[in-house]
PDB file of C-alpha atoms in Angstrom:
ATOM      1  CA  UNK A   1      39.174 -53.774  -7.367  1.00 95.00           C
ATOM      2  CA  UNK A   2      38.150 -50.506  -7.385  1.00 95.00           C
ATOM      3  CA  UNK A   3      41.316 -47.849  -6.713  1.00 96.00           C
ATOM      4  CA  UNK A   4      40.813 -44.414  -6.360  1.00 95.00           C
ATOM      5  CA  UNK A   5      43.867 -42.083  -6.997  1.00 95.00           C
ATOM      6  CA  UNK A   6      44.309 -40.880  -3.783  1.00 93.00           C
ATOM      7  CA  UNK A   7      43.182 -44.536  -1.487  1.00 97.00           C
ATOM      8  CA  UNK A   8      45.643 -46.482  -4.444  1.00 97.00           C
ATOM      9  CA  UNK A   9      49.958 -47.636  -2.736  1.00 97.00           C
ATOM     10  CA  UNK A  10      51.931 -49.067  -5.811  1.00 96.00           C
ATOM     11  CA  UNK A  11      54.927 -49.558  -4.132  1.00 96.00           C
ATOM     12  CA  UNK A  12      55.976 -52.914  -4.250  1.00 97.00           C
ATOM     13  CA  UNK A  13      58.202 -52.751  -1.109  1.00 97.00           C
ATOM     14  CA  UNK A  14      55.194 -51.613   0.910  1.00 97.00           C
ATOM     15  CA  UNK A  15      52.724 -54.232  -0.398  1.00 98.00           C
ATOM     16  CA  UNK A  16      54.973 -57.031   0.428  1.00 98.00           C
ATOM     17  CA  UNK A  17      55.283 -55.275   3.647  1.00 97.00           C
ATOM     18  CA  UNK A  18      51.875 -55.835   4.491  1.00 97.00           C
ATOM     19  CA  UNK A  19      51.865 -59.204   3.249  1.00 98.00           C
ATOM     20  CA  UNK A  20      54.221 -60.619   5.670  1.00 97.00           C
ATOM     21  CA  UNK A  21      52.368 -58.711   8.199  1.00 96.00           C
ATOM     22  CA  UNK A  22      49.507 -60.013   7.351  1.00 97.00           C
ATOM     23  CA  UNK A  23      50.075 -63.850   5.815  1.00 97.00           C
ATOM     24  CA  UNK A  24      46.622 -64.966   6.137  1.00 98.00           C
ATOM     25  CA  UNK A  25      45.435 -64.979   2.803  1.00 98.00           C
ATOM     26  CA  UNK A  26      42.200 -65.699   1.012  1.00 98.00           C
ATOM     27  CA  UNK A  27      43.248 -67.926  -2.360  1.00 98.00           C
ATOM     28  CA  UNK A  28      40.198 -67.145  -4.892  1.00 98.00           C
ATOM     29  CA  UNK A  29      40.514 -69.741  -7.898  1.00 98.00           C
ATOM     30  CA  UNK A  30      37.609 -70.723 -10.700  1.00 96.00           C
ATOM     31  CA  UNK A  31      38.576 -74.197 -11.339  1.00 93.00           C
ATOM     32  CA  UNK A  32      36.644 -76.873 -13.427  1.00 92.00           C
ATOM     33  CA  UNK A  33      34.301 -76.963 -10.753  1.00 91.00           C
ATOM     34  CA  UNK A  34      33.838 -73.480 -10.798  1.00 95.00           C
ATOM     35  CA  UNK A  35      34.426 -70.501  -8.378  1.00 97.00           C
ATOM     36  CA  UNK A  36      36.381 -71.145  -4.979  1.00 97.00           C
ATOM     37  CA  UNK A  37      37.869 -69.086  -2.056  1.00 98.00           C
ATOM     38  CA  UNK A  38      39.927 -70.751   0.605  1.00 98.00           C
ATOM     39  CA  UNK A  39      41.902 -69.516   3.551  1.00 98.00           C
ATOM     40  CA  UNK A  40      45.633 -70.371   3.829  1.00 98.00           C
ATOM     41  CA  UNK A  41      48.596 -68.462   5.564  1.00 97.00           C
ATOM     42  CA  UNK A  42      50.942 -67.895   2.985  1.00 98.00           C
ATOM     43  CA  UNK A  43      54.845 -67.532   3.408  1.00 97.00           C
ATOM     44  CA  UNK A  44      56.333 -64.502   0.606  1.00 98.00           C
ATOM     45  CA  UNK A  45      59.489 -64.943  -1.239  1.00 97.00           C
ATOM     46  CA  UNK A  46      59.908 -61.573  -1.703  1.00 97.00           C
ATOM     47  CA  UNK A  47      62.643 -61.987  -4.556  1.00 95.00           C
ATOM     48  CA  UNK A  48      61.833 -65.111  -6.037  1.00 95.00           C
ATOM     49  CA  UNK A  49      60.615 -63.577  -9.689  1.00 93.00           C
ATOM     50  CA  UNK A  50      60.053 -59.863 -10.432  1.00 95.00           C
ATOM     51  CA  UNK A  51      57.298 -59.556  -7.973  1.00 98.00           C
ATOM     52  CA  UNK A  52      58.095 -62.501  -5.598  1.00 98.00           C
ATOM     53  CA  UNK A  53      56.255 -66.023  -4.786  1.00 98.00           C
ATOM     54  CA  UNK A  54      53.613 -67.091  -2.414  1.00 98.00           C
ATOM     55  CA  UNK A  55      54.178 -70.882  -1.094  1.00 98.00           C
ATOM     56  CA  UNK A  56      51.184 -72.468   0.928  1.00 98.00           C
ATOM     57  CA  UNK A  57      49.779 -75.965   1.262  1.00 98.00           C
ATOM     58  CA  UNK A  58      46.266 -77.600   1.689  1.00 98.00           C
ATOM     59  CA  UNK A  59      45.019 -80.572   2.748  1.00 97.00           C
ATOM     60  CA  UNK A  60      45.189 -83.427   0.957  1.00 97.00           C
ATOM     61  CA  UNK A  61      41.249 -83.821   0.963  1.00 97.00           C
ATOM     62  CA  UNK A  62      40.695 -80.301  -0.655  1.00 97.00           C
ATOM     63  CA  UNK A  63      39.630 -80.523  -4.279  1.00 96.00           C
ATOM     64  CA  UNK A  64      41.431 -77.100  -4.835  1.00 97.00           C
ATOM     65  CA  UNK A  65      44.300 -78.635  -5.788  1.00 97.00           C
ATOM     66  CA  UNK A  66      42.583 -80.846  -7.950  1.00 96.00           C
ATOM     67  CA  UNK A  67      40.095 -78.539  -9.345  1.00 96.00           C
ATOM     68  CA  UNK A  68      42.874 -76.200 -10.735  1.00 96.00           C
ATOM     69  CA  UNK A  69      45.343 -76.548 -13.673  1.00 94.00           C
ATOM     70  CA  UNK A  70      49.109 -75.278 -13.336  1.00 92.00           C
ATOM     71  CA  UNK A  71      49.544 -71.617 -14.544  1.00 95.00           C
ATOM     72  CA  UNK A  72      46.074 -70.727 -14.196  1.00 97.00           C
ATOM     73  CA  UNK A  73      45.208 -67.300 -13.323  1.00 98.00           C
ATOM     74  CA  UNK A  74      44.259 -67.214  -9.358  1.00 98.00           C
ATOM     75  CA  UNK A  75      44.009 -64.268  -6.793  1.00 98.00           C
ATOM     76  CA  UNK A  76      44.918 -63.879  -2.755  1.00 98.00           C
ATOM     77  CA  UNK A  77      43.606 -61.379  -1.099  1.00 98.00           C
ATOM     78  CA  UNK A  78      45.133 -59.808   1.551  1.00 98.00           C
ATOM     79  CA  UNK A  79      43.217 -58.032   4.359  1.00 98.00           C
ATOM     80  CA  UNK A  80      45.874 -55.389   6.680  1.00 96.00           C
ATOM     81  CA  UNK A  81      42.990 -54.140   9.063  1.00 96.00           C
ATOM     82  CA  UNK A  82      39.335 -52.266   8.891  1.00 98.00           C
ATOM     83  CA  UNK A  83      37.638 -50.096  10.815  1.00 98.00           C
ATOM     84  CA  UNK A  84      33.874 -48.575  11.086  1.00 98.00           C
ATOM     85  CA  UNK A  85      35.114 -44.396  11.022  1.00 97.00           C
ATOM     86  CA  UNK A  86      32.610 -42.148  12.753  1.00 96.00           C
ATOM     87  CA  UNK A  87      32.090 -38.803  11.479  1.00 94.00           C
ATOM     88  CA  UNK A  88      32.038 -37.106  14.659  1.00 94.00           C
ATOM     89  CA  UNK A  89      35.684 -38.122  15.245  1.00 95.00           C
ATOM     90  CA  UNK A  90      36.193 -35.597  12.633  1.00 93.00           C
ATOM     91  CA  UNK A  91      36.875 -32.096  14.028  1.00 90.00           C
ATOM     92  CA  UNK A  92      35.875 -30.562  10.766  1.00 85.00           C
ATOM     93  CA  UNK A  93      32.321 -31.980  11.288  1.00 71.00           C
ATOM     94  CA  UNK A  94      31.222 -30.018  14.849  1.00 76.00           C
ATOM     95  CA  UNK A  95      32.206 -26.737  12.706  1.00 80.00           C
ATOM     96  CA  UNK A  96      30.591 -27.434   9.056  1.00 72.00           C
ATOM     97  CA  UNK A  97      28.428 -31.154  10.125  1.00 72.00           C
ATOM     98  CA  UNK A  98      28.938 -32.187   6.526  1.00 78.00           C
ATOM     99  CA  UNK A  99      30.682 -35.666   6.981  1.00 84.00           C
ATOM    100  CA  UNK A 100      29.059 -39.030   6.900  1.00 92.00           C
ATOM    101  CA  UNK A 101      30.145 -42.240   8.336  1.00 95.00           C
ATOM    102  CA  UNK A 102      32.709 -44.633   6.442  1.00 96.00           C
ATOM    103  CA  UNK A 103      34.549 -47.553   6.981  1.00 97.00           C
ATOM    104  CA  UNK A 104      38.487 -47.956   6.100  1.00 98.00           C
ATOM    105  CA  UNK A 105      40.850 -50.658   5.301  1.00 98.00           C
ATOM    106  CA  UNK A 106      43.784 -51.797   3.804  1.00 98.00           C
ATOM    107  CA  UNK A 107      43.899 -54.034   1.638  1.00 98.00           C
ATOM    108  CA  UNK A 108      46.519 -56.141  -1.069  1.00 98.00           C
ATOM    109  CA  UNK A 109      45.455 -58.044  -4.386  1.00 98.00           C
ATOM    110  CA  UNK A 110      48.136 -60.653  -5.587  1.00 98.00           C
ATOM    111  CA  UNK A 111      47.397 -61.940  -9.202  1.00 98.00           C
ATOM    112  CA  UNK A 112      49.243 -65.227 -10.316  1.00 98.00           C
ATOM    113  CA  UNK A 113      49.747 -68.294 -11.738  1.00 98.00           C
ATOM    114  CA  UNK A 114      49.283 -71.236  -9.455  1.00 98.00           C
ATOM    115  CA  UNK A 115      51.443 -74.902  -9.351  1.00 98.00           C
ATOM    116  CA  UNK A 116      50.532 -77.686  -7.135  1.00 97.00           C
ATOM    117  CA  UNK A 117      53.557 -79.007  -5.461  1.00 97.00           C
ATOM    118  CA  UNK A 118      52.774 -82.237  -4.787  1.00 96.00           C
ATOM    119  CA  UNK A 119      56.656 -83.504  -3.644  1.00 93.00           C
ATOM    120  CA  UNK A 120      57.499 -83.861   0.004  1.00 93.00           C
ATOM    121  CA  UNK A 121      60.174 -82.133  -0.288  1.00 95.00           C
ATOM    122  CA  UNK A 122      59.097 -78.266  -1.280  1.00 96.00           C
ATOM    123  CA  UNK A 123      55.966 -79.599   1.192  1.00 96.00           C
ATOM    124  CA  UNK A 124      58.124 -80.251   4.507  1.00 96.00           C
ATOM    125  CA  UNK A 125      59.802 -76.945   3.224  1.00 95.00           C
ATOM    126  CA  UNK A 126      57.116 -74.793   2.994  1.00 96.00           C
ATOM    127  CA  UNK A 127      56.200 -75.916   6.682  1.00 96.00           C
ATOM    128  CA  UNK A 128      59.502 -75.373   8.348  1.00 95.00           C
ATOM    129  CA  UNK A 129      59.738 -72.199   6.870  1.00 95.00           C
ATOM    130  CA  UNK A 130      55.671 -71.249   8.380  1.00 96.00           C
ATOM    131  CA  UNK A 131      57.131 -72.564  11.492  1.00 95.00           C
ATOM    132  CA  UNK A 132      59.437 -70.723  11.827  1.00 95.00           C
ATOM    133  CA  UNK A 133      58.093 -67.637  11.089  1.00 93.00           C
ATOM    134  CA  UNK A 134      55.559 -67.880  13.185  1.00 94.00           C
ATOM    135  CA  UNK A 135      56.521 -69.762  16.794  1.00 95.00           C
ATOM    136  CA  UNK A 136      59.711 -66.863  16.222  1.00 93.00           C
ATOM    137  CA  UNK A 137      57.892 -64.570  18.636  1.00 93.00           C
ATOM    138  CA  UNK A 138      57.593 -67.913  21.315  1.00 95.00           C
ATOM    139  CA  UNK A 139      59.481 -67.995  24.649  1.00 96.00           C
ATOM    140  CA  UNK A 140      60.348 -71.353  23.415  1.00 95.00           C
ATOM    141  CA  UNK A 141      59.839 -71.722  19.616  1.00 95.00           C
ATOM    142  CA  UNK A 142      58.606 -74.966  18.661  1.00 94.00           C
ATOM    143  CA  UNK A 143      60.639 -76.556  15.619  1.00 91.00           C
ATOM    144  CA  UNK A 144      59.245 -79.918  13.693  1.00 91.00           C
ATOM    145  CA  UNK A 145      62.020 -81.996  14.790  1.00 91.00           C
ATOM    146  CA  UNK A 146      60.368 -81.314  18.613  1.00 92.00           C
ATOM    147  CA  UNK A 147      57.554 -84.191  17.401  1.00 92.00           C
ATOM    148  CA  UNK A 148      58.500 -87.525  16.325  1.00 94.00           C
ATOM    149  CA  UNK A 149      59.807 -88.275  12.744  1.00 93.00           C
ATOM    150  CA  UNK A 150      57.476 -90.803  12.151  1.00 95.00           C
ATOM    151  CA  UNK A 151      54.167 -88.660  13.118  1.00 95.00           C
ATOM    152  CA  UNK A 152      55.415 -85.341  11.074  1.00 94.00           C
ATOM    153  CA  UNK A 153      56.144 -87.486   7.970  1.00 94.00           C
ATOM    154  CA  UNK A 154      52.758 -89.279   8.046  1.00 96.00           C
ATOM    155  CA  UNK A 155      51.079 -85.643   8.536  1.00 95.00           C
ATOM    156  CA  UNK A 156      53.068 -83.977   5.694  1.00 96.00           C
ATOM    157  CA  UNK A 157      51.503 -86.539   3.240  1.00 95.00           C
ATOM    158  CA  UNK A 158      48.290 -85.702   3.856  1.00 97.00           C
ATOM    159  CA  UNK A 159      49.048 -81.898   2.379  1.00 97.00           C
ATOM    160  CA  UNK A 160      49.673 -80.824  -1.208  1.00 98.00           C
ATOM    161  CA  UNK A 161      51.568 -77.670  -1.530  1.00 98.00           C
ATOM    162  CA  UNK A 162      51.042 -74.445  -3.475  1.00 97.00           C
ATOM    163  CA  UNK A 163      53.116 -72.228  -5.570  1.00 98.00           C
ATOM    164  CA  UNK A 164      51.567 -68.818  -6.831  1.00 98.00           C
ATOM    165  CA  UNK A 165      54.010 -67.002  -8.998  1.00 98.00           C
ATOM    166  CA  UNK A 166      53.084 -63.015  -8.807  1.00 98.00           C
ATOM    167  CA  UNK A 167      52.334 -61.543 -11.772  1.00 98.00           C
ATOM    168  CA  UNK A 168      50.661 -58.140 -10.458  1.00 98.00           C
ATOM    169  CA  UNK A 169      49.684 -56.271  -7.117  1.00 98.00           C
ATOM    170  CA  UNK A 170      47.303 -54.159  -6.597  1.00 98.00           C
ATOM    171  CA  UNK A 171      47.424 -52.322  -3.288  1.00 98.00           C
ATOM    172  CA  UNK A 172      44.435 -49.948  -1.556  1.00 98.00           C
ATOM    173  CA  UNK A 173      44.730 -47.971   1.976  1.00 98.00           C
ATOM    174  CA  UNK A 174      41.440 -46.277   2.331  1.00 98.00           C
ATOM    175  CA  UNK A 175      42.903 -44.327   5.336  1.00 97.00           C
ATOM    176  CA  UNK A 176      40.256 -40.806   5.014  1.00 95.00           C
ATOM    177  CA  UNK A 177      43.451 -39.426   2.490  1.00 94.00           C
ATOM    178  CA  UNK A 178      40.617 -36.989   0.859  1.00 92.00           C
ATOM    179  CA  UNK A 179      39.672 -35.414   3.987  1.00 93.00           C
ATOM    180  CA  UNK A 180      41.857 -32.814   6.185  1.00 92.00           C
ATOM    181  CA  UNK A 181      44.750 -33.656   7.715  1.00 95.00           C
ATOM    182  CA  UNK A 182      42.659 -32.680  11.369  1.00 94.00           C
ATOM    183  CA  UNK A 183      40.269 -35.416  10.079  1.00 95.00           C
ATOM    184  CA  UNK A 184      42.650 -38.168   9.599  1.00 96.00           C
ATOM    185  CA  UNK A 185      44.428 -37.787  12.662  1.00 96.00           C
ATOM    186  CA  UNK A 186      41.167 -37.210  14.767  1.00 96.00           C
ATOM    187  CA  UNK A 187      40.260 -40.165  13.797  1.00 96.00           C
ATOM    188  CA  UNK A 188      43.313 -42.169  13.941  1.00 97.00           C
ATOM    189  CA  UNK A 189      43.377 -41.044  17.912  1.00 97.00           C
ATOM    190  CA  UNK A 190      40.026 -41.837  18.312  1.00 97.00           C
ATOM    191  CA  UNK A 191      40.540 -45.367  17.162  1.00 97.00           C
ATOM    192  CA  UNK A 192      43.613 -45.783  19.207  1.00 97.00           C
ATOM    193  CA  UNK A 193      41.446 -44.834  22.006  1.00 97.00           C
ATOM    194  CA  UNK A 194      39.063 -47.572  21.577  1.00 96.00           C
ATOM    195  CA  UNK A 195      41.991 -49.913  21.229  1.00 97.00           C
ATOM    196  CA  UNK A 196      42.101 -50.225  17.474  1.00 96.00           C
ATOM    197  CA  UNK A 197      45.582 -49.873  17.386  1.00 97.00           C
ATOM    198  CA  UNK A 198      46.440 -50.626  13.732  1.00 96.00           C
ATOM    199  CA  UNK A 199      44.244 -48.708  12.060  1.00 97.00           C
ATOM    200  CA  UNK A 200      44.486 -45.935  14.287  1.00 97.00           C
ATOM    201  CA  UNK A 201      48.124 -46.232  14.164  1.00 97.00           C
ATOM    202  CA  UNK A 202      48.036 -46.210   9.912  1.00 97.00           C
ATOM    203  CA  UNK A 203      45.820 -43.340   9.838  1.00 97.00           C
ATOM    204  CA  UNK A 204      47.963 -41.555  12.233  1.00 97.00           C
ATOM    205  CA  UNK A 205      50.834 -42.183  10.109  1.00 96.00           C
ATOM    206  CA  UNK A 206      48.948 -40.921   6.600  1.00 95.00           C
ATOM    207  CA  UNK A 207      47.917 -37.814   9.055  1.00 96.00           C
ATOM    208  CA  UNK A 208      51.842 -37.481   9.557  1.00 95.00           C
ATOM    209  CA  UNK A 209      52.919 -38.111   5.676  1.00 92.00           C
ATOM    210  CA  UNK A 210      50.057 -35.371   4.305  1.00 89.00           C
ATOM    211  CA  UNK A 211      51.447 -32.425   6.993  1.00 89.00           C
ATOM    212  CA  UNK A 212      55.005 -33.217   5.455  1.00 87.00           C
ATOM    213  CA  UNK A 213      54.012 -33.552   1.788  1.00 83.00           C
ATOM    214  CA  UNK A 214      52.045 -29.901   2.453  1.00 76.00           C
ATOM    215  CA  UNK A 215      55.055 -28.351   4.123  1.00 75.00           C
ATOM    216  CA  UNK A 216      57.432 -29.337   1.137  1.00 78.00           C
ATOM    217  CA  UNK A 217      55.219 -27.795  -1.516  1.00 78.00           C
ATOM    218  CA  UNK A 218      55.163 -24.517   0.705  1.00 69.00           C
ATOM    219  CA  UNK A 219      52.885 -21.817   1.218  1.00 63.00           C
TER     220      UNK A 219
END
């Protein structure tokens, strides 16, 4: 991936950040049978191994799990919002008119080396834990034990799971960081307006970080 300096967040605490936001992940592998992209929710283990461990599963009937060796080399990509910018949010463009459109995201790449799981255990696991996480936000959270035994158990084998073990993370927030601080933040409200909240929210927030950075260096 592509990194300019000033688009490039190497902060491990704020990549994993934005991977638990954002747990839907896009596993790229090039198996036997070549190249291969599927589209999992992952859980993070933030301190399992120096840069922590994803754990998803697949269905039994995807080959990925077939098609792939243990410790080969995979990726997951993790998307953390985009947006289509328009140069007239900037307010440096009705003064000079010498912006162009863009488009911004933010984005995480986790390198590792994969291991099928293929034990019922770290499988019924892996799915609590997803659970979990996700019904948390529920009026009424809905655990596994709600369905019966007997239906659960007979769905769990018919998944494999997946262990990814981090080996590097690359991070990019294209947020407008090489325009004026006027620029970012125009555009961050006009997002908001049209209801593009997290984007509009993350450039407001770079807007905020540059104005402080500039009034520590001084004059």
């Amino acid at each position: 991936m592509y990194v300019p300096a000033h688009f490039e967040e190497s902060r491990t605490e704020a990549l994993h950040a934005l991977i638990a936001q954002n747990p839907f992940g896009s596993l790229v592998t090039h198996g036997r049978n070549g190249l291969d992209a599927n589209h999992l929710p992952f859980l993070l283990l933030p301190e399992d191994g120096s840069l922590g461990t994803l754990h998803a599963h697949v269905a039994r009937a995807n080959p990925v799990w077939q098609d792939v060796a243990g410790g080969d080399e995979v990726l997951v990509i993790f998307r953390a919002g985009d947006a289509y910018i328009s140069p007239t949010w900037y307010p440096s463009k009705h003064e000079a008119h010498r912006q162009v459109p863009t488009w911004n995201y933010r984005v995480v790449h986790a390198h590792g080396r994969i291991t099928v799981r293929d034990d019922e255990r770290f499988v019924r696991g892996v799915v609590a834990r997803l659970t979990r996480a996700h019904e948390a936000s529920q009026p009424t959270p809905w655990k596994m034990s709600d369905a019966p035994a007997d239906y659960t158990d007979a769905l769990l084998k018919m998944i494999v799971g997946i262990e990814i073990e981090i080996t590097r993370l690359d991070g990019k927030l294209k947020l407008s960081q090489n325009k004026e601080t006027r620029d970012i933040a125009g555009a961050g409200e006009a997002l908001k307006a049209s209801g593009q909240h997290v984007m509009g929210d993350a450039m407001l927030a770079c807007a905020a970080a540059k104005t402080k950075q500039a009034e520590r260096n001084g004059p």
